[in-house]
Short mmCIF file of C-alpha atoms and ligand atoms in Angstrom, two decimals:
data_model
loop_
_atom_site.label_atom_id
_atom_site.label_comp_id
_atom_site.label_asym_id
_atom_site.label_seq_id
_atom_site.Cartn_x
_atom_site.Cartn_y
_atom_site.Cartn_z
CA MET A 24 0.00 0.00 0.00
CA ASP A 25 1.27 3.39 -0.98
CA PHE A 26 0.62 6.67 0.83
CA GLU A 27 1.11 10.06 -0.77
CA LEU A 28 0.84 13.49 0.85
CA LYS A 29 -0.34 16.42 -1.25
CA THR A 30 -1.37 20.02 -0.79
CA LEU A 31 -4.95 19.96 -2.05
CA THR A 32 -8.06 22.09 -1.77
CA LEU A 33 -11.25 20.14 -1.30
CA HIS A 34 -12.18 21.05 -4.85
CA GLN A 35 -8.93 19.56 -6.18
CA ALA A 36 -9.33 16.43 -4.05
CA ALA A 37 -12.83 15.90 -5.39
CA GLY A 38 -11.40 15.90 -8.91
CA LEU A 39 -8.99 13.02 -8.29
CA ALA A 40 -9.61 9.61 -9.81
CA ALA A 41 -10.31 7.31 -6.86
CA ASP A 42 -12.92 4.84 -5.61
CA ALA A 43 -13.70 6.67 -2.40
CA LEU A 44 -13.12 9.95 -0.63
CA ILE A 45 -13.06 10.45 3.12
CA LEU A 46 -13.70 14.02 4.18
CA LEU A 47 -12.63 14.74 7.76
CA TRP A 48 -14.81 17.44 9.29
CA SER A 49 -13.63 19.06 12.49
CA ASP A 50 -15.79 21.37 14.58
CA ARG A 51 -13.88 24.34 13.19
CA ALA A 52 -13.93 23.12 9.57
CA GLY A 53 -17.20 24.90 8.83
CA GLN A 54 -15.55 28.26 9.34
CA THR A 55 -12.05 27.69 7.99
CA SER A 56 -12.28 25.33 5.01
CA ALA A 57 -11.21 27.15 1.89
CA GLY A 58 -13.35 27.70 -1.18
CA PRO A 59 -16.73 29.04 -0.09
CA GLY A 60 -18.11 28.53 -3.56
CA ASP A 61 -16.94 24.95 -3.93
CA PRO A 62 -19.92 22.59 -4.12
CA LEU A 63 -18.48 19.86 -1.91
CA THR A 64 -17.76 22.32 0.91
CA LEU A 65 -21.28 23.70 0.57
CA TRP A 66 -22.71 20.18 0.64
CA ALA A 67 -20.78 19.26 3.80
CA ARG A 68 -21.63 22.52 5.53
CA GLY A 69 -25.26 22.03 4.61
CA ALA A 70 -25.31 18.48 5.98
CA VAL A 71 -23.79 19.68 9.23
CA ALA A 72 -26.12 22.70 9.49
CA ASP A 73 -29.21 20.55 8.74
CA LYS A 74 -28.03 18.02 11.35
CA ASP A 75 -28.07 15.26 8.77
CA ILE A 76 -24.85 14.11 10.41
CA GLU A 77 -24.47 13.89 14.16
CA SER A 78 -21.74 15.88 15.86
CA ALA A 79 -20.18 12.97 17.81
CA VAL A 80 -16.66 12.00 16.78
CA GLY A 81 -16.85 9.17 14.25
CA SER A 82 -20.37 10.02 13.01
CA CYS A 83 -20.51 9.40 9.27
CA LEU A 84 -22.63 10.48 6.34
CA LEU A 85 -22.21 8.43 3.18
CA ALA A 86 -23.00 9.76 -0.27
CA HIS A 87 -23.05 8.06 -3.64
CA ARG A 88 -22.00 9.71 -6.92
CA LEU A 89 -22.27 13.32 -5.81
CA PRO A 90 -22.20 15.67 -8.79
CA GLY A 91 -18.74 17.19 -9.19
CA VAL A 92 -17.08 14.50 -7.10
CA GLN A 93 -14.99 11.97 -9.04
CA PRO A 94 -14.79 9.24 -6.37
CA ARG A 95 -18.00 7.25 -6.49
CA ARG A 96 -18.31 6.97 -2.72
CA LEU A 97 -17.92 9.76 -0.23
CA ALA A 98 -17.77 9.53 3.56
CA LEU A 99 -18.10 12.73 5.54
CA VAL A 100 -16.93 12.08 9.08
CA ARG A 101 -16.90 14.22 12.22
CA THR A 102 -13.57 14.63 14.02
CA GLY A 103 -14.63 16.92 16.89
CA GLU A 104 -11.76 19.07 18.07
CA GLY A 105 -9.41 17.18 15.71
CA SER A 106 -7.01 15.60 18.19
CA GLY A 107 -5.00 12.54 17.17
CA ALA A 108 -7.30 10.26 19.17
CA SER A 109 -10.43 11.77 17.57
CA ILE A 110 -8.96 11.50 14.09
CA ARG A 111 -8.10 7.85 14.69
CA LYS A 112 -11.64 7.13 15.84
CA ALA A 113 -13.15 9.06 12.92
CA VAL A 114 -11.00 7.48 10.23
CA THR A 115 -11.63 4.01 11.65
CA ALA A 116 -15.39 4.66 11.55
CA ALA A 117 -15.23 6.00 7.98
CA MET A 118 -13.16 3.03 6.80
CA LYS A 119 -15.69 0.63 8.34
CA ALA A 120 -18.56 2.54 6.73
CA LEU A 121 -16.87 2.22 3.33
CA ALA A 122 -15.96 -1.46 3.82
CA GLY A 123 -17.45 -4.09 1.59
CA ASP A 124 -16.72 -1.76 -1.26
CA ALA A 125 -13.78 -2.50 -3.48
CA VAL A 126 -11.82 0.60 -2.55
CA LYS A 127 -8.50 0.35 -4.32
CA ARG A 128 -7.75 4.04 -4.41
CA LEU A 129 -8.69 6.33 -1.55
CA VAL A 130 -8.48 10.07 -1.12
CA LEU A 131 -8.47 11.29 2.45
CA VAL A 132 -9.01 15.01 2.88
CA ALA A 133 -7.58 16.16 6.18
CA GLY A 134 -7.72 19.92 5.38
CA ASP A 135 -6.19 21.92 8.21
CA ALA A 136 -5.47 18.88 10.41
CA GLU A 137 -2.51 19.22 12.73
CA ALA A 138 0.65 17.16 12.32
CA ALA A 139 -0.21 14.57 14.99
CA ALA A 140 -3.64 14.15 13.44
CA VAL A 141 -2.20 13.47 9.98
CA SER A 142 0.01 10.75 11.45
CA ALA A 143 -2.99 9.26 13.28
CA ALA A 144 -5.08 9.30 10.09
CA VAL A 145 -2.44 7.42 8.11
CA GLN A 146 -2.08 4.81 10.85
CA ALA A 147 -5.84 4.31 11.12
CA VAL A 148 -6.19 3.75 7.36
CA ALA A 149 -3.39 1.18 7.45
CA GLU A 150 -4.74 -0.52 10.55
CA THR A 151 -8.30 -0.93 9.28
CA SER A 152 -7.30 -2.12 5.81
CA TYR A 153 -4.84 -4.80 7.01
CA ARG A 154 -6.00 -8.35 6.30
CA TYR A 155 -4.44 -11.51 7.68
CA VAL A 156 -4.15 -13.99 4.79
CA ALA A 157 -0.92 -15.94 5.37
CA THR A 158 -2.60 -19.23 6.27
CA LYS A 159 -5.94 -18.87 4.47
CA SER A 160 -6.26 -20.52 1.08
CA GLN A 161 -9.16 -18.40 -0.21
CA ALA A 162 -8.80 -15.03 1.49
CA LYS A 163 -8.37 -11.90 -0.58
CA PRO A 164 -5.39 -9.80 0.42
CA ARG A 165 -5.78 -6.09 1.18
CA VAL A 166 -7.75 -4.36 -1.55
CA LEU A 167 -6.56 -0.84 -0.80
CA GLN A 168 -3.51 0.05 -2.89
CA LYS A 169 -3.16 3.80 -2.97
CA VAL A 170 -4.03 6.52 -0.47
CA VAL A 171 -3.68 10.21 -1.25
CA VAL A 172 -3.78 12.38 1.86
CA GLY A 173 -4.82 15.92 1.00
CA VAL A 174 -3.95 18.75 3.38
CA ALA A 175 -3.87 22.54 3.30
CA ASP A 176 -0.08 22.71 3.61
CA ALA A 177 1.86 19.51 2.90
CA ALA A 178 5.24 20.95 3.94
CA ALA A 179 3.93 21.75 7.43
CA VAL A 180 2.95 18.15 8.15
CA ARG A 181 5.45 16.24 6.00
CA GLN A 182 7.54 14.94 8.89
CA ALA A 183 4.52 13.71 10.85
CA PHE A 184 3.17 12.09 7.71
CA ASP A 185 6.45 10.23 7.07
CA GLN A 186 6.50 9.08 10.68
CA GLY A 187 2.91 7.91 10.45
CA VAL A 188 3.71 5.86 7.34
CA ALA A 189 6.78 4.33 9.01
CA VAL A 190 4.88 3.46 12.20
CA ALA A 191 2.06 1.93 10.14
CA HIS A 192 4.59 -0.22 8.32
CA GLY A 193 6.22 -1.33 11.59
CA VAL A 194 2.87 -2.05 13.24
CA GLU A 195 1.84 -4.14 10.27
CA LEU A 196 5.01 -6.22 10.35
CA ALA A 197 4.54 -6.80 14.08
CA ARG A 198 0.88 -7.77 13.63
CA GLU A 199 1.64 -10.11 10.78
CA TRP A 200 4.32 -12.05 12.67
CA ALA A 201 2.34 -12.15 15.90
CA ASN A 202 -0.77 -13.37 14.06
CA ARG A 203 1.02 -16.27 12.38
CA PRO A 204 0.40 -19.57 14.15
CA GLY A 205 3.20 -21.24 16.08
CA ASN A 206 3.95 -23.64 13.25
CA HIS A 207 4.24 -20.74 10.80
CA ALA A 208 6.30 -18.51 13.08
CA THR A 209 8.97 -20.72 14.59
CA PRO A 210 12.16 -19.29 16.12
CA THR A 211 13.95 -20.14 12.87
CA MET A 212 11.33 -18.27 10.84
CA LEU A 213 11.54 -15.21 13.11
CA ALA A 214 15.30 -15.24 12.61
CA GLN A 215 14.72 -15.34 8.84
CA ALA A 216 12.44 -12.30 9.13
CA ALA A 217 15.15 -10.52 11.10
CA ARG A 218 17.71 -11.39 8.44
CA GLN A 219 15.49 -9.72 5.85
CA LEU A 220 15.50 -6.54 7.95
CA GLY A 221 19.27 -6.83 8.19
CA LYS A 222 19.53 -6.13 4.46
CA LEU A 223 18.05 -2.64 4.86
CA PRO A 224 20.36 0.38 4.97
CA GLY A 225 21.97 0.99 8.36
CA MET A 226 20.97 -2.47 9.61
CA SER A 227 22.89 -5.60 10.48
CA VAL A 228 21.77 -8.89 11.97
CA GLU A 229 23.44 -11.79 13.68
CA VAL A 230 21.62 -15.00 14.64
CA LEU A 231 22.96 -17.33 17.33
CA GLY A 232 21.84 -20.96 17.60
CA PRO A 233 21.93 -23.53 20.44
CA LYS A 234 25.71 -23.99 20.31
CA GLU A 235 26.58 -20.32 20.58
CA VAL A 236 23.96 -19.76 23.26
CA ALA A 237 25.40 -22.67 25.29
CA LYS A 238 28.86 -21.17 24.91
CA LEU A 239 27.57 -17.87 26.30
CA GLY A 240 26.23 -19.77 29.31
CA MET A 241 22.59 -18.78 28.86
CA GLY A 242 21.39 -21.59 31.11
CA ALA A 243 17.99 -20.04 31.88
CA PHE A 244 17.13 -19.50 28.20
CA MET A 245 18.34 -23.01 27.31
CA ALA A 246 16.22 -24.55 30.08
CA VAL A 247 13.03 -23.15 28.54
CA ALA A 248 13.98 -24.31 25.04
CA GLN A 249 15.02 -27.84 26.02
CA GLY A 250 11.50 -29.28 25.94
CA SER A 251 10.99 -28.39 22.30
CA SER A 252 12.28 -29.98 19.11
CA GLU A 253 12.36 -26.53 17.49
CA PRO A 254 15.86 -25.16 18.02
CA LEU A 255 16.13 -21.83 19.86
CA ARG A 256 17.47 -18.68 18.23
CA PHE A 257 19.04 -15.58 19.76
CA ILE A 258 18.64 -12.68 17.33
CA VAL A 259 20.85 -9.60 17.50
CA LEU A 260 19.68 -6.68 15.34
CA LYS A 261 21.68 -3.48 15.05
CA TYR A 262 20.66 -0.16 13.60
CA GLN A 263 23.45 2.36 13.34
CA GLY A 264 22.28 5.94 12.89
CA ALA A 265 24.91 7.72 15.02
CA ALA A 266 28.68 7.54 15.57
CA LYS A 267 29.94 4.04 16.35
CA SER A 268 31.00 5.21 19.82
CA SER A 269 27.51 6.48 20.67
CA ALA A 270 25.84 4.27 23.32
CA PRO A 271 22.79 2.50 21.90
CA VAL A 272 19.29 2.04 23.19
CA VAL A 273 18.88 -1.72 23.59
CA LEU A 274 15.43 -3.23 23.03
CA VAL A 275 14.78 -6.79 24.20
CA GLY A 276 11.68 -8.63 22.96
CA LYS A 277 10.23 -11.83 24.44
CA GLY A 278 10.01 -14.33 21.60
CA ILE A 279 8.12 -17.37 22.93
CA THR A 280 6.62 -18.62 19.66
CA PHE A 281 4.26 -20.85 21.63
CA ASP A 282 3.72 -21.05 25.38
CA THR A 283 2.07 -24.29 26.51
CA GLY A 284 3.26 -23.57 30.04
CA GLY A 285 5.66 -26.51 29.82
CA ILE A 286 5.34 -29.16 32.55
CA SER A 287 3.27 -26.58 34.49
CA LEU A 288 0.84 -27.00 31.61
CA LYS A 289 -1.74 -24.32 30.88
CA PRO A 290 -5.44 -25.24 30.70
CA ALA A 291 -6.83 -25.92 27.21
CA PRO A 292 -9.31 -23.03 26.78
CA GLU A 293 -7.75 -20.19 24.79
CA MET A 294 -4.34 -21.82 24.83
CA ASP A 295 -4.15 -21.05 21.09
CA GLU A 296 -3.69 -17.39 22.05
CA MET A 297 -0.25 -18.28 23.38
CA LYS A 298 0.97 -18.08 19.77
CA PHE A 299 0.97 -14.32 20.50
CA ASP A 300 3.58 -14.84 23.22
CA MET A 301 6.22 -13.52 20.82
CA GLY A 302 4.45 -10.14 20.64
CA GLY A 303 7.43 -8.43 22.28
CA ALA A 304 9.77 -9.89 19.67
CA ALA A 305 7.36 -8.90 16.88
CA SER A 306 7.28 -5.33 18.19
CA VAL A 307 11.08 -5.17 18.14
CA LEU A 308 11.08 -6.37 14.51
CA GLY A 309 8.39 -3.82 13.64
CA THR A 310 10.29 -1.02 15.34
CA PHE A 311 13.43 -1.87 13.36
CA ALA A 312 11.43 -1.88 10.12
CA ALA A 313 10.25 1.65 10.96
CA LEU A 314 13.77 2.77 11.95
CA ALA A 315 15.02 1.69 8.53
CA LYS A 316 12.51 4.05 6.92
CA LEU A 317 13.15 7.07 9.16
CA ARG A 318 16.90 6.70 9.83
CA PRO A 319 17.10 8.73 13.07
CA ALA A 320 20.56 9.75 14.39
CA LEU A 321 20.72 7.15 17.15
CA ASN A 322 22.12 3.66 17.60
CA VAL A 323 19.67 0.92 18.50
CA VAL A 324 20.28 -2.76 19.29
CA GLY A 325 17.44 -5.28 19.25
CA LEU A 326 17.78 -8.58 21.12
CA ILE A 327 15.29 -11.39 20.64
CA PRO A 328 15.59 -14.63 22.61
CA THR A 329 13.13 -16.95 20.87
CA CYS A 330 12.01 -20.54 21.50
CA GLU A 331 8.96 -22.67 22.28
CA ASN A 332 7.85 -23.57 25.82
CA MET A 333 6.80 -27.25 25.58
CA PRO A 334 6.27 -30.21 27.92
CA ASP A 335 8.48 -33.17 27.05
CA GLY A 336 10.57 -35.97 28.51
CA ARG A 337 13.52 -33.63 28.38
CA ALA A 338 11.66 -30.49 29.47
CA VAL A 339 12.74 -28.47 32.49
CA LYS A 340 10.79 -29.57 35.60
CA PRO A 341 9.44 -27.66 38.60
CA GLY A 342 12.22 -27.57 41.18
CA ASP A 343 15.04 -27.75 38.64
CA VAL A 344 17.80 -25.25 39.35
CA VAL A 345 19.45 -23.55 36.36
CA THR A 346 22.40 -21.19 36.12
CA SER A 347 21.77 -17.97 34.24
CA MET A 348 24.39 -16.21 32.11
CA SER A 349 24.84 -13.73 34.98
CA GLY A 350 25.99 -16.61 37.22
CA GLN A 351 22.92 -16.28 39.45
CA THR A 352 21.07 -19.56 39.98
CA ILE A 353 17.31 -19.86 39.57
CA GLU A 354 14.92 -22.45 40.97
CA VAL A 355 12.28 -23.03 38.29
CA LEU A 356 9.25 -23.38 40.53
CA ASN A 357 6.79 -22.90 37.70
CA THR A 358 7.76 -23.69 34.11
CA ASP A 359 4.97 -21.37 32.91
CA ALA A 360 6.96 -18.37 34.20
CA GLU A 361 9.28 -18.90 31.22
CA GLY A 362 9.34 -15.38 29.78
CA ARG A 363 11.51 -14.04 32.59
CA LEU A 364 13.88 -16.98 32.14
CA ILE A 365 14.63 -16.17 28.51
CA LEU A 366 14.67 -12.41 29.15
CA CYS A 367 17.10 -12.54 32.08
CA ASP A 368 19.87 -13.97 29.90
CA ALA A 369 19.13 -11.45 27.14
CA LEU A 370 19.35 -8.64 29.73
CA THR A 371 22.74 -9.94 30.85
CA TYR A 372 23.89 -10.14 27.23
CA ALA A 373 22.68 -6.54 26.71
CA GLN A 374 25.21 -5.18 29.21
CA ARG A 375 28.06 -5.58 26.71
CA PHE A 376 26.58 -2.69 24.69
CA LYS A 377 26.75 -0.30 27.69
CA PRO A 378 23.27 0.90 26.72
CA ARG A 379 22.04 4.46 27.31
CA ALA A 380 18.76 2.71 28.07
CA LEU A 381 17.77 -0.94 28.23
CA ILE A 382 14.10 -1.64 27.51
CA ASP A 383 12.47 -5.05 27.47
CA VAL A 384 9.07 -5.70 25.94
CA ALA A 385 7.17 -8.83 26.90
CA THR A 386 3.77 -10.50 27.09
CA LEU A 387 4.92 -11.42 30.56
CA THR A 388 2.06 -11.88 33.01
CA GLY A 389 -1.65 -12.58 33.14
CA ALA A 390 -1.54 -10.44 36.29
CA CYS A 391 -0.80 -7.36 34.17
CA VAL A 392 -3.92 -8.08 32.11
CA ILE A 393 -5.92 -8.15 35.35
CA ALA A 394 -4.32 -4.91 36.57
CA LEU A 395 -4.53 -2.76 33.43
CA GLY A 396 -6.63 -4.64 30.88
CA GLY A 397 -6.18 -3.92 27.20
CA VAL A 398 -5.86 -0.15 27.47
CA ARG A 399 -2.43 0.57 28.95
CA ALA A 400 0.72 -1.52 29.03
CA GLY A 401 2.48 -1.94 32.37
CA LEU A 402 5.59 0.25 32.65
CA PHE A 403 8.32 -0.49 35.16
CA ALA A 404 11.55 1.50 35.35
CA ASN A 405 14.50 2.00 37.68
CA ARG A 406 14.95 5.64 36.54
CA ASP A 407 12.34 8.38 36.75
CA ASP A 408 13.45 10.19 33.59
CA LEU A 409 13.31 7.00 31.51
CA ALA A 410 9.85 6.22 32.91
CA GLN A 411 8.71 9.75 32.07
CA HIS A 412 10.06 9.59 28.52
CA LEU A 413 8.35 6.28 27.83
CA PHE A 414 5.12 7.46 29.40
CA GLU A 415 5.12 10.61 27.29
CA ALA A 416 5.97 8.66 24.14
CA GLY A 417 2.97 6.43 24.82
CA GLU A 418 0.66 9.43 25.23
CA ALA A 419 1.93 11.13 22.07
CA ALA A 420 1.74 7.94 20.00
CA LEU A 421 -1.75 6.98 21.27
CA ASP A 422 -0.14 3.77 22.56
CA PRO A 423 -0.31 4.42 26.30
CA CYS A 424 1.31 2.77 29.30
CA TRP A 425 1.13 3.28 33.07
CA ARG A 426 3.92 3.20 35.58
CA MET A 427 3.91 0.44 38.18
CA PRO A 428 5.97 0.20 41.38
CA LEU A 429 9.27 -1.60 42.04
CA ASP A 430 9.58 -1.44 45.83
CA ASP A 431 12.07 -3.99 47.13
CA GLU A 432 9.42 -5.54 49.38
CA TYR A 433 7.87 -7.01 46.25
CA ALA A 434 10.97 -9.18 45.76
CA GLU A 435 10.51 -11.01 49.09
CA GLY A 436 8.53 -13.85 47.54
CA LEU A 437 11.28 -14.62 45.03
CA LYS A 438 13.51 -16.06 47.76
CA SER A 439 14.41 -19.72 47.31
CA HIS A 440 15.73 -22.43 49.62
CA PHE A 441 17.72 -24.08 46.85
CA ALA A 442 18.93 -21.31 44.55
CA ASP A 443 19.71 -17.59 44.51
CA MET A 444 16.08 -16.95 43.62
CA GLY A 445 12.90 -18.65 42.52
CA ASN A 446 11.26 -17.75 39.20
CA VAL A 447 7.88 -17.01 40.80
CA ALA A 448 6.60 -15.32 43.95
CA GLY A 449 3.05 -15.69 45.29
CA ARG A 450 -0.21 -14.84 43.53
CA GLN A 451 -0.22 -11.23 44.68
CA ALA A 452 1.12 -8.45 42.44
CA GLY A 453 2.28 -10.95 39.82
CA ALA A 454 3.21 -8.29 37.26
CA VAL A 455 5.40 -6.52 39.82
CA THR A 456 7.18 -9.62 41.12
CA ALA A 457 7.98 -10.59 37.51
CA ALA A 458 9.54 -7.15 37.02
CA LYS A 459 11.49 -7.52 40.28
CA PHE A 460 12.89 -10.80 38.94
CA LEU A 461 14.09 -9.07 35.74
CA GLU A 462 15.57 -6.19 37.73
CA LYS A 463 18.11 -8.61 39.23
CA PHE A 464 19.72 -8.90 35.80
CA VAL A 465 20.11 -5.27 34.69
CA GLY A 466 23.08 -4.17 36.81
CA ASP A 467 23.25 -0.37 37.21
CA HIS A 468 21.85 0.35 33.78
CA ALA A 469 18.88 2.58 33.15
CA TRP A 470 16.23 -0.07 32.52
CA ALA A 471 12.55 -0.22 31.75
CA HIS A 472 10.19 -3.14 31.29
CA LEU A 473 6.94 -2.98 29.33
CA ASP A 474 4.49 -5.76 30.18
CA ILE A 475 2.33 -5.89 27.05
CA ALA A 476 0.32 -9.03 27.93
CA GLY A 477 -2.91 -7.01 27.84
CA VAL A 478 -2.27 -4.83 24.80
CA ALA A 479 -0.36 -6.97 22.28
CA TRP A 480 -3.46 -8.71 21.03
CA LYS A 481 -7.24 -8.69 21.20
CA GLY A 482 -9.44 -11.69 21.84
CA GLY A 483 -13.08 -12.26 20.90
CA ALA A 484 -14.65 -11.10 17.66
CA SER A 485 -11.72 -8.90 16.62
CA LYS A 486 -9.14 -11.52 17.58
CA GLY A 487 -5.65 -10.67 16.46
CA ALA A 488 -2.40 -8.88 17.13
CA THR A 489 -2.39 -5.10 17.59
CA GLY A 490 1.21 -4.25 16.75
CA ARG A 491 1.55 -2.47 20.08
CA PRO A 492 3.87 -1.08 21.40
CA VAL A 493 5.60 -0.24 18.09
CA PRO A 494 4.11 3.30 18.06
CA LEU A 495 5.34 3.96 21.62
CA LEU A 496 8.82 2.56 20.98
CA LEU A 497 9.32 4.47 17.77
CA ARG A 498 8.12 7.75 19.32
CA TYR A 499 10.52 7.17 22.21
CA LEU A 500 13.47 6.45 19.90
CA LEU A 501 12.80 9.53 17.74
CA ASP A 502 12.58 11.67 20.88
CA GLU A 503 15.76 10.04 22.18
CA ALA A 504 17.55 10.94 18.94
CA ASP A 505 16.47 14.55 19.54
CA ARG A 506 17.74 14.46 23.12
CA LEU A 507 21.03 13.00 21.94
CA ALA A 508 21.38 15.75 19.32
CA LEU A 509 20.80 18.38 22.00
CA GLN A 510 23.48 16.80 24.19
CA LEU A 511 25.93 16.86 21.32
CA ARG A 512 25.33 20.52 20.51
CA PRO A 513 28.59 22.40 21.03
CA THR A 514 27.22 25.63 22.54
CA PRO A 515 25.80 25.90 26.06
CA LYS A 516 22.82 27.69 24.52
CA ALA A 517 21.16 24.28 24.40
CA VAL A 518 20.15 24.64 28.03
CA GLY A 519 16.40 24.96 28.16
CA ALA A 520 16.07 24.71 24.40
CA LYS A 521 13.51 22.38 22.94
CA PRO A 522 13.95 20.15 19.91
CA VAL A 523 12.65 21.84 16.79
CA ARG A 524 11.01 18.78 15.30
CA LYS A 525 7.26 19.00 15.15
CA ARG A 526 5.01 16.05 15.84
N1 BES B 11 2.77 -15.72 28.42
C1 BES B 11 2.28 -15.80 29.75
C2 BES B 11 1.62 -14.51 30.20
C3 BES B 11 0.23 -14.26 29.68
C4 BES B 11 -0.85 -14.90 30.23
C5 BES B 11 0.02 -13.33 28.70
C6 BES B 11 -2.11 -14.63 29.78
C7 BES B 11 -1.24 -13.05 28.25
C8 BES B 11 -2.32 -13.71 28.79
C9 BES B 11 3.44 -16.08 30.72
O1 BES B 11 4.46 -16.86 30.22
C10 BES B 11 2.85 -16.81 31.88
O2 BES B 11 2.39 -17.90 31.69
N2 BES B 11 2.88 -16.19 33.03
C11 BES B 11 2.33 -16.77 34.21
C12 BES B 11 3.25 -16.49 35.35
C13 BES B 11 2.91 -17.23 36.60
C14 BES B 11 3.18 -18.70 36.41
C15 BES B 11 3.72 -16.68 37.74
C16 BES B 11 0.96 -16.15 34.43
O3 BES B 11 0.80 -14.96 34.22
O4 BES B 11 0.05 -16.89 34.78
MN1 MN B 12 4.09 -18.95 30.45
ZN1 ZN B 13 4.75 -16.80 28.20
#
């Protein structure tokens, strides 16, 4: 799918050859839209004035073959005050209203929309037109091929538009890989996908197998993988956008391609959803795909420990003690708490990069789903500024998270009689105790953990991966590149200055 940004009046947009036109109508559009004599503007104003369209955000009025309008179908949609969130809701509603139609070419008129709103509009079009087809023999792939976004001043929103297109691309890659069933998204296949990304400019990829991982001493990671006949992979992605000496942000994504629970077997209902247990890994891949498009001046490393968690004659058993790469021993009291076991060795490995920030992303605990549901991801951090930056990135990207505590008292339950720690604490505060476990492997580094168990996929009627938190991660990395640029500025004038980039 191809997006194009153009400076267009409504009159010009109406003259384009396309199958459908979406006209975003904010509460101020009635006064400010150019071209008082243009028939489409008059039509829309009339519909609003006559209350033939409700004022609520997302309300739609469909029209068919309006005189003077080239696209056969037209959707007028209300966007309220025009915030990013409202635009997303409105565009999603308009896309649903137009669905069923064979819309190959779409014109989306955003008029005087602000930069953040243009980015949100692009992402909403991409999100609603995505179709999962990889393992369906009859399904039609996405129909939509071309989207022209018309605005009053293309130059003013160009950067936000480019970022929206890049995020949409990254989200889609993450959704696609997370949606694929366990037998179509094995650790080996994920590594292949990473290798493809490694061919893009600025990127490199290295894939370690069982031998190399054993040599590194990743005993916790190996313990999880040992019950499966699929060999584990440890994927190392690198994006270089700054000087070689510049400390990278390291992203770590949980890549359990299927989580049966192991010997601590999960119950059957909804176990299929555990194919999404590599959502963290998928979001790291998606973020790298977006980085390749935007090329920010920052170094980023992506680490993906990936394997299956299976019960087997050779599987790790409750009570087994394993030695992590850090040297710390772990009593595996519950084999279903496997995410932390693969992440802890990746976090130890990450230290060699002396990261400016170390961020892991994982579908880690059912407890986080209970705490925060599907709205906000759980955010844990050992530095206030890092927590604040990630929180703000989530707000700006409409991909929100919420900070959770890390008091040392929460680590009490991890004590073990037979090892340096157990891999589970009690039932209480399960998302926090999981984070406390991870914290034991990050040394003094600035570290954050995003528990995305509630937000990485949806169940029920709209079952499928969401691509979250690619928008949050990318927003954070772009902001981090700005902060780095400010630090590198030679004059002390930088104090108190704000980055010039618009959102
Ligand atoms: N992948 C699951 C977490 C999960 C559960 C995500 C449900 C989304 C929905 C993880 O590996 C797991 O099984 N965690 C256990 C930990 C427990 C044994 C301490 C859990 O949350 O039940
Ligand atoms: Mn599990
Ligand atoms: Zn899991």
